[in-house]
Short mmCIF file of C-alpha atoms and ligand atoms in Angstrom, two decimals:
data_model
loop_
_atom_site.label_atom_id
_atom_site.label_comp_id
_atom_site.label_asym_id
_atom_site.label_seq_id
_atom_site.Cartn_x
_atom_site.Cartn_y
_atom_site.Cartn_z
CA MET A 1 107.39 87.64 98.39
CA PRO A 2 108.98 90.28 96.09
CA ALA A 3 107.07 93.49 95.40
CA ARG A 4 104.83 93.64 92.37
CA THR A 5 103.54 96.75 90.60
CA ILE A 6 99.84 97.56 90.77
CA ILE A 7 97.67 100.36 89.42
CA ILE A 8 95.85 102.07 92.29
CA GLY A 9 94.13 104.84 90.34
CA THR A 10 93.17 105.66 86.76
CA GLY A 11 91.92 108.78 85.04
CA SER A 12 91.24 110.08 81.56
CA HIS A 13 90.36 113.34 79.92
CA LEU A 14 89.00 114.06 76.46
CA PRO A 15 88.78 117.43 74.73
CA LYS A 16 85.31 118.97 74.59
CA LYS A 17 84.90 119.11 70.82
CA ILE A 18 83.54 115.97 69.16
CA LEU A 19 83.99 115.37 65.42
CA THR A 20 81.57 112.87 63.88
CA ASN A 21 81.91 110.81 60.70
CA GLN A 22 79.16 113.00 59.26
CA ASP A 23 81.29 116.07 59.96
CA LEU A 24 84.18 114.40 58.10
CA GLU A 25 81.96 113.71 55.08
CA LYS A 26 81.90 117.50 54.64
CA ILE A 27 85.70 117.82 54.79
CA VAL A 28 87.03 114.92 52.66
CA ASP A 29 85.70 112.37 50.17
CA THR A 30 84.58 109.72 52.68
CA SER A 31 81.43 108.26 54.19
CA ASP A 32 80.17 107.32 57.62
CA GLU A 33 79.62 103.80 56.28
CA TRP A 34 83.25 103.42 55.05
CA ILE A 35 84.72 104.72 58.31
CA ARG A 36 82.49 102.58 60.52
CA THR A 37 82.98 99.34 58.61
CA ARG A 38 86.73 99.76 57.85
CA THR A 39 87.78 101.16 61.25
CA GLY A 40 84.93 100.92 63.80
CA ILE A 41 85.19 104.65 64.52
CA GLU A 42 82.10 106.88 64.87
CA THR A 43 83.42 109.95 66.69
CA ARG A 44 86.72 111.36 67.89
CA HIS A 45 87.60 114.28 70.21
CA ILE A 46 89.59 117.24 68.91
CA SER A 47 91.48 119.56 71.21
CA SER A 48 91.16 123.34 70.99
CA ASP A 49 94.10 125.69 71.46
CA ASP A 50 93.19 126.06 75.16
CA GLU A 51 93.40 122.28 75.62
CA PRO A 52 97.05 121.46 74.80
CA ASN A 53 98.57 118.05 75.44
CA SER A 54 99.86 119.05 78.90
CA PHE A 55 96.37 120.23 79.91
CA LEU A 56 94.74 116.92 78.89
CA ALA A 57 97.53 115.02 80.64
CA THR A 58 97.18 117.07 83.84
CA GLN A 59 93.41 116.61 83.97
CA ALA A 60 93.74 112.84 83.49
CA ALA A 61 96.46 112.76 86.18
CA LYS A 62 94.30 114.64 88.70
CA LYS A 63 91.48 112.13 88.26
CA ALA A 64 93.87 109.18 88.68
CA MET A 65 95.41 110.77 91.81
CA GLU A 66 91.98 111.40 93.29
CA MET A 67 91.01 107.76 92.78
CA ALA A 68 94.31 106.57 94.23
CA GLY A 69 94.18 108.99 97.17
CA VAL A 70 97.69 110.17 96.27
CA ARG A 71 98.76 113.82 96.66
CA ALA A 72 101.07 115.58 94.21
CA GLN A 73 103.83 115.88 96.80
CA GLU A 74 103.92 112.08 97.15
CA LEU A 75 104.77 111.45 93.47
CA ASP A 76 108.31 110.19 92.83
CA LEU A 77 108.27 110.10 89.05
CA ILE A 78 106.13 111.27 86.13
CA ILE A 79 106.41 109.49 82.77
CA VAL A 80 104.43 110.74 79.78
CA GLY A 81 104.15 108.64 76.64
CA THR A 82 103.53 111.02 73.75
CA LEU A 83 104.54 111.86 70.19
CA THR A 84 102.73 115.21 70.17
CA PRO A 85 104.21 117.31 72.99
CA ASP A 86 103.14 120.95 73.47
CA MET A 87 106.62 121.95 72.22
CA PRO A 88 110.01 120.26 71.69
CA MET A 89 111.26 121.55 75.03
CA PRO A 90 110.28 121.25 77.86
CA SER A 91 108.68 117.84 78.03
CA VAL A 92 104.97 117.41 78.68
CA ALA A 93 105.98 115.59 81.87
CA CYS A 94 107.71 118.74 83.21
CA LEU A 95 104.64 120.86 82.43
CA VAL A 96 102.44 118.33 84.23
CA GLN A 97 104.85 118.33 87.18
CA LYS A 98 104.54 122.12 87.40
CA GLU A 99 100.73 122.11 87.09
CA LEU A 100 100.34 119.43 89.76
CA GLY A 101 102.97 120.94 92.07
CA ALA A 102 104.68 117.54 92.25
CA ARG A 103 107.90 119.06 93.56
CA LYS A 104 109.84 115.91 94.42
CA ALA A 105 108.97 114.03 91.20
CA GLY A 106 111.40 113.44 88.36
CA ALA A 107 109.71 113.87 84.99
CA PHE A 108 110.34 112.81 81.41
CA ASP A 109 108.56 112.10 78.15
CA LEU A 110 108.87 108.76 76.46
CA TYR A 111 108.70 108.59 72.69
CA ALA A 112 107.42 105.18 71.69
CA THR A 113 104.32 106.26 69.71
CA CYS A 114 101.26 104.08 70.36
CA SER A 115 103.27 101.76 72.63
CA GLY A 116 104.30 104.69 74.86
CA PHE A 117 102.01 103.87 77.78
CA LEU A 118 103.07 100.22 77.99
CA TYR A 119 106.74 101.19 77.58
CA GLY A 120 106.22 103.73 80.41
CA LEU A 121 104.44 101.24 82.64
CA SER A 122 107.23 98.70 82.17
CA ILE A 123 109.85 101.29 83.21
CA ALA A 124 107.78 102.23 86.28
CA ASP A 125 107.58 98.51 87.07
CA LYS A 126 111.37 98.22 87.15
CA PHE A 127 111.66 101.11 89.64
CA ILE A 128 108.91 99.73 91.85
CA ARG A 129 110.37 96.23 91.97
CA ASP A 130 113.40 97.91 93.61
CA ASN A 131 111.36 100.07 95.97
CA ARG A 132 107.71 99.18 96.43
CA ARG A 133 106.90 102.43 98.26
CA LEU A 134 107.46 104.59 95.17
CA LYS A 135 104.43 106.28 93.62
CA ILE A 136 104.73 106.81 89.89
CA LEU A 137 102.38 108.63 87.54
CA VAL A 138 102.31 107.11 84.05
CA ILE A 139 100.40 109.02 81.38
CA GLY A 140 99.64 108.56 77.69
CA SER A 141 98.56 111.84 76.11
CA GLU A 142 98.18 113.02 72.52
CA VAL A 143 97.02 115.92 70.40
CA LEU A 144 97.24 114.14 67.06
CA SER A 145 94.70 116.42 65.38
CA LYS A 146 97.43 119.06 64.92
CA ARG A 147 99.67 116.53 63.11
CA VAL A 148 96.93 115.25 60.83
CA ASN A 149 96.51 116.46 57.27
CA TRP A 150 92.81 117.31 57.10
CA LYS A 151 92.94 116.84 53.32
CA ASP A 152 94.23 113.24 53.57
CA ARG A 153 91.31 110.84 53.98
CA ASN A 154 93.72 107.96 54.61
CA THR A 155 94.64 109.42 58.00
CA CYS A 156 92.29 112.22 59.08
CA VAL A 157 89.35 109.92 59.74
CA ILE A 158 91.33 107.70 62.11
CA PHE A 159 93.08 109.78 64.75
CA GLY A 160 91.76 111.55 67.85
CA ASP A 161 93.02 113.47 70.88
CA GLY A 162 92.90 112.54 74.58
CA ALA A 163 94.82 111.49 77.67
CA GLY A 164 94.79 108.64 80.14
CA ALA A 165 96.76 108.23 83.38
CA ALA A 166 97.58 105.65 86.01
CA ILE A 167 99.12 105.84 89.48
CA VAL A 168 101.30 102.83 90.14
CA THR A 169 102.95 101.59 93.30
CA GLY A 170 104.14 98.33 94.84
CA THR A 171 102.33 95.59 96.74
CA ARG A 172 103.20 92.33 98.43
CA GLU A 173 99.64 91.04 98.10
CA PRO A 174 99.71 87.66 96.37
CA ASN A 175 98.26 87.27 92.86
CA ARG A 176 98.36 90.95 92.00
CA GLY A 177 100.52 93.20 89.83
CA ILE A 178 102.48 93.25 86.59
CA VAL A 179 103.66 89.75 85.73
CA SER A 180 105.67 90.37 82.56
CA SER A 181 106.37 93.09 80.03
CA HIS A 182 107.80 92.79 76.54
CA LEU A 183 109.08 95.70 74.46
CA HIS A 184 109.91 95.46 70.75
CA ALA A 185 110.81 97.68 67.82
CA ASP A 186 111.72 97.49 64.14
CA GLY A 187 113.17 100.77 62.89
CA SER A 188 113.75 99.35 59.40
CA LEU A 189 110.05 99.88 58.62
CA TRP A 190 109.81 103.47 59.88
CA GLU A 191 108.72 104.92 56.55
CA LEU A 192 105.38 103.12 56.65
CA LEU A 193 104.20 105.44 59.42
CA ALA A 194 106.01 108.71 59.97
CA ILE A 195 106.02 112.47 60.37
CA ARG A 196 108.98 113.42 58.19
CA GLY A 197 109.34 117.09 59.02
CA LEU A 198 109.62 119.34 62.10
CA GLY A 199 112.62 117.41 63.41
CA THR A 200 116.27 118.42 63.26
CA ALA A 201 117.33 116.33 60.26
CA GLN A 202 116.59 119.31 58.05
CA GLU A 203 115.65 122.94 58.47
CA VAL A 204 111.92 123.45 58.34
CA THR A 205 111.30 125.02 54.93
CA ALA A 206 108.21 126.36 53.22
CA GLU A 207 108.77 123.68 50.59
CA GLN A 208 108.59 120.91 53.17
CA LEU A 209 105.45 122.33 54.70
CA GLU A 210 103.98 122.54 51.21
CA LYS A 211 104.69 118.79 50.81
CA GLY A 212 102.91 118.10 54.11
CA TRP A 213 105.95 116.81 56.02
CA GLN A 214 104.49 118.21 59.24
CA TYR A 215 101.70 115.61 59.04
CA ILE A 216 101.33 111.90 59.76
CA GLU A 217 101.89 109.82 56.62
CA MET A 218 100.75 106.21 56.74
CA GLN A 219 100.67 103.29 54.35
CA GLY A 220 97.60 101.92 56.05
CA ARG A 221 97.39 98.44 54.57
CA GLU A 222 101.07 97.65 55.27
CA VAL A 223 100.81 99.02 58.81
CA PHE A 224 97.68 96.93 59.32
CA LYS A 225 99.43 93.69 58.29
CA ASN A 226 102.44 94.39 60.49
CA ALA A 227 100.22 95.34 63.42
CA VAL A 228 98.23 92.10 63.29
CA ARG A 229 101.41 90.00 63.07
CA ALA A 230 103.24 91.84 65.86
CA LEU A 231 100.28 92.00 68.23
CA GLU A 232 99.64 88.29 67.88
CA SER A 233 103.27 87.35 68.41
CA VAL A 234 103.75 89.61 71.45
CA SER A 235 100.50 88.24 72.91
CA TRP A 236 101.75 84.64 72.75
CA GLU A 237 105.14 85.76 74.07
CA ALA A 238 103.53 87.50 77.05
CA LEU A 239 101.21 84.58 77.78
CA GLU A 240 104.07 82.09 77.66
CA SER A 241 106.21 84.23 79.92
CA ALA A 242 103.38 84.51 82.47
CA GLY A 243 102.64 80.79 82.24
CA TRP A 244 99.09 81.55 81.12
CA HIS A 245 96.98 80.03 78.36
CA SER A 246 94.77 82.28 76.25
CA GLU A 247 91.70 80.94 78.09
CA ASP A 248 93.19 82.38 81.31
CA ILE A 249 92.78 85.95 79.99
CA ASP A 250 89.95 87.79 81.74
CA LEU A 251 90.30 90.96 79.67
CA LEU A 252 92.29 91.95 76.60
CA VAL A 253 93.01 95.69 76.44
CA ALA A 254 94.59 96.36 73.03
CA HIS A 255 95.65 99.63 71.47
CA GLN A 256 92.54 100.99 69.76
CA ALA A 257 93.80 101.53 66.20
CA ASN A 258 91.22 99.68 64.14
CA ILE A 259 88.34 97.43 65.22
CA ARG A 260 89.37 94.91 62.55
CA ILE A 261 92.89 94.60 63.99
CA ILE A 262 91.44 93.92 67.46
CA GLU A 263 88.95 91.47 65.97
CA PHE A 264 91.75 89.56 64.17
CA LEU A 265 93.67 89.36 67.41
CA ARG A 266 90.60 88.20 69.35
CA GLU A 267 90.06 85.39 66.85
CA ARG A 268 93.71 84.32 66.79
CA LEU A 269 93.74 84.14 70.60
CA GLY A 270 90.39 82.34 70.61
CA LEU A 271 88.74 84.84 72.98
CA SER A 272 85.03 85.48 73.28
CA LYS A 273 83.83 89.03 72.61
CA ASP A 274 83.11 89.74 76.27
CA LYS A 275 86.83 89.30 77.05
CA VAL A 276 87.87 92.21 74.84
CA PHE A 277 87.54 95.87 75.79
CA ILE A 278 86.61 98.15 72.90
CA ASN A 279 85.95 101.90 72.90
CA ILE A 280 87.41 102.89 69.52
CA SER A 281 83.98 103.97 68.23
CA LYS A 282 84.03 107.00 70.56
CA TYR A 283 87.65 108.16 70.41
CA GLY A 284 89.35 106.79 67.28
CA ASN A 285 93.07 106.08 67.49
CA THR A 286 94.56 108.22 70.29
CA SER A 287 98.02 106.60 70.05
CA ALA A 288 99.76 106.49 73.47
CA ALA A 289 96.53 107.57 75.19
CA SER A 290 94.39 104.72 73.94
CA ILE A 291 95.32 102.00 76.47
CA PRO A 292 95.16 104.23 79.59
CA ILE A 293 91.82 105.71 78.46
CA ALA A 294 90.50 102.16 77.90
CA LEU A 295 91.81 101.04 81.30
CA ASP A 296 90.17 103.99 83.01
CA GLU A 297 86.83 103.33 81.32
CA ALA A 298 86.95 99.63 82.19
CA ASN A 299 87.94 100.51 85.77
CA ARG A 300 85.19 103.10 86.27
CA ALA A 301 82.64 100.72 84.72
CA GLY A 302 83.50 98.23 87.50
CA MET A 303 84.94 95.69 85.06
CA LEU A 304 88.31 95.30 86.84
CA HIS A 305 88.63 93.27 90.04
CA PRO A 306 91.72 92.45 92.12
CA GLY A 307 93.54 89.41 90.77
CA MET A 308 91.91 89.56 87.32
CA ARG A 309 94.22 88.54 84.47
CA LEU A 310 94.79 91.32 81.93
CA LEU A 311 96.69 91.15 78.66
CA MET A 312 97.60 94.57 77.23
CA VAL A 313 99.16 95.00 73.79
CA ALA A 314 100.09 97.97 71.61
CA PHE A 315 101.61 98.67 68.20
CA GLY A 316 102.65 101.92 66.50
CA GLY A 317 105.02 103.97 64.38
CA GLY A 318 108.71 103.25 64.58
CA PHE A 319 107.63 100.46 64.50
CA THR A 320 107.27 99.82 68.22
CA TRP A 321 105.13 97.20 69.89
CA ALA A 322 104.68 95.92 73.41
CA GLY A 323 102.80 93.40 75.51
CA MET A 324 102.12 93.14 79.22
CA THR A 325 100.42 90.62 81.49
CA MET A 326 99.04 91.92 84.75
CA ARG A 327 96.96 90.65 87.67
CA TRP A 328 94.78 93.70 88.45
O1 LIG B 401 98.21 103.37 65.66
C1 LIG B 401 99.27 103.02 64.84
C2 LIG B 401 98.97 101.87 64.03
N1 LIG B 401 98.03 102.23 63.00
C3 LIG B 401 97.26 101.28 62.52
O2 LIG B 401 97.29 100.19 63.02
C4 LIG B 401 96.42 101.58 61.31
C5 LIG B 401 96.41 100.38 60.40
N2 LIG B 401 95.69 100.56 59.17
C6 LIG B 401 94.34 100.66 59.10
O3 LIG B 401 93.67 100.75 60.09
C7 LIG B 401 93.70 100.60 57.74
O4 LIG B 401 94.66 100.23 56.78
C8 LIG B 401 93.03 101.94 57.28
C9 LIG B 401 91.78 102.18 58.12
C10 LIG B 401 94.00 103.08 57.44
C11 LIG B 401 92.62 101.84 55.83
O5 LIG B 401 91.74 100.74 55.65
P1 LIG B 401 92.02 99.67 54.49
O6 LIG B 401 90.92 98.73 54.52
O7 LIG B 401 93.41 99.14 54.69
O8 LIG B 401 91.92 100.57 53.20
P2 LIG B 401 92.98 100.79 52.05
O9 LIG B 401 94.01 101.78 52.49
O10 LIG B 401 93.44 99.47 51.52
O11 LIG B 401 92.07 101.46 50.96
C12 LIG B 401 90.92 100.77 50.39
C13 LIG B 401 90.14 101.77 49.58
C14 LIG B 401 91.02 102.60 48.65
O12 LIG B 401 90.29 102.83 47.46
P3 LIG B 401 90.54 101.95 46.14
O13 LIG B 401 92.00 102.14 45.82
O14 LIG B 401 90.23 100.54 46.53
O15 LIG B 401 89.61 102.54 45.14
C15 LIG B 401 91.17 103.90 49.39
O16 LIG B 401 91.41 104.99 48.54
O17 LIG B 401 89.51 102.70 50.45
C16 LIG B 401 89.83 104.03 50.06
N3 LIG B 401 89.86 104.86 51.24
C17 LIG B 401 88.79 105.53 51.70
N4 LIG B 401 87.53 105.61 51.23
C18 LIG B 401 86.67 106.36 51.93
C19 LIG B 401 90.90 105.12 52.08
N5 LIG B 401 90.51 105.94 53.06
C20 LIG B 401 89.21 106.21 52.84
C21 LIG B 401 88.25 106.99 53.53
N6 LIG B 401 86.99 107.04 53.04
N7 LIG B 401 88.54 107.68 54.65
#
């Protein structure tokens, strides 16, 4: 029996400050009703300057390690999915490594936007299939609020900050672990969802900052259409690869970008509402953090049992998208 990769601990951490739809009504021309009905979001968490990405990530990691009973010195690798690191260098993963004192762990950030956690988990899976004793910390962590234009109602109502983490290792127990993972991208559509500035393509100029190139720009409706299409197709691909039918799914954990996207997917897969985990109302779209936060909440609520069949799917800027089937 070859080794399979299982999650033995989860954790999440949200910044203290909560921003409600009513608060947003005072900042931009929007309404609680529009945000709730078009996105499903009611509140989101916003990090303060003393809660940078690496802090959120470290807190989430500590909770996951405590649940798993894994000490920092035992970690072999730390992977952080993020598009909003504390700074361009070093990586968030290195800062987390320092904070935890995980001296023997390698550490790197993985830039796959909202698919970052699933991309990270699939890489961890490859390592663990080779050596089931490895212990890998996979994190999704974002401070999107600092890359959001608070004058742009198309984006500022949607995004939130937070971090989620998982400790993964190998098992030979039957009927457990990651079954299949599927990574995709389409760079030709990058302009539909991008942060144009602050990279190295051009010097950062006052003119660029004036144009708002430091902020997320999104053509929402086009992104929506692509997200629905990609999430459905990667779902069928993952199910086929695992040899499952949609009725075999015990829980769908999808990237929390918009309640209507998740609802479309639920209908296309023919799932009942109790088979879909949703927490977007509380946190908004936290990009790479959304799936690990959802997993941690489901786990701590006692919804996940060994052997359960999970389908996880994500879609984000790039575009990137990913799907994974897992027996919990
Ligand atoms: O995580 C990465 C992937 N991201 C996503 O998957 C996001 C995908 N996109 C979406 O979730 C949705 O497209 C949005 C929530 C961003 C927008 O919802 P929509 O139903 O697609 O709205 P829309 O952009 O087509 O705009 C409809 C109307 C427009 O007004 P008019 O032109 O019809 O008069 C907008 O100006 O809604 C207006 N609008 C708003 N009104 C109140 C846009 N944003 C707001 C707002 N409050 N915050």
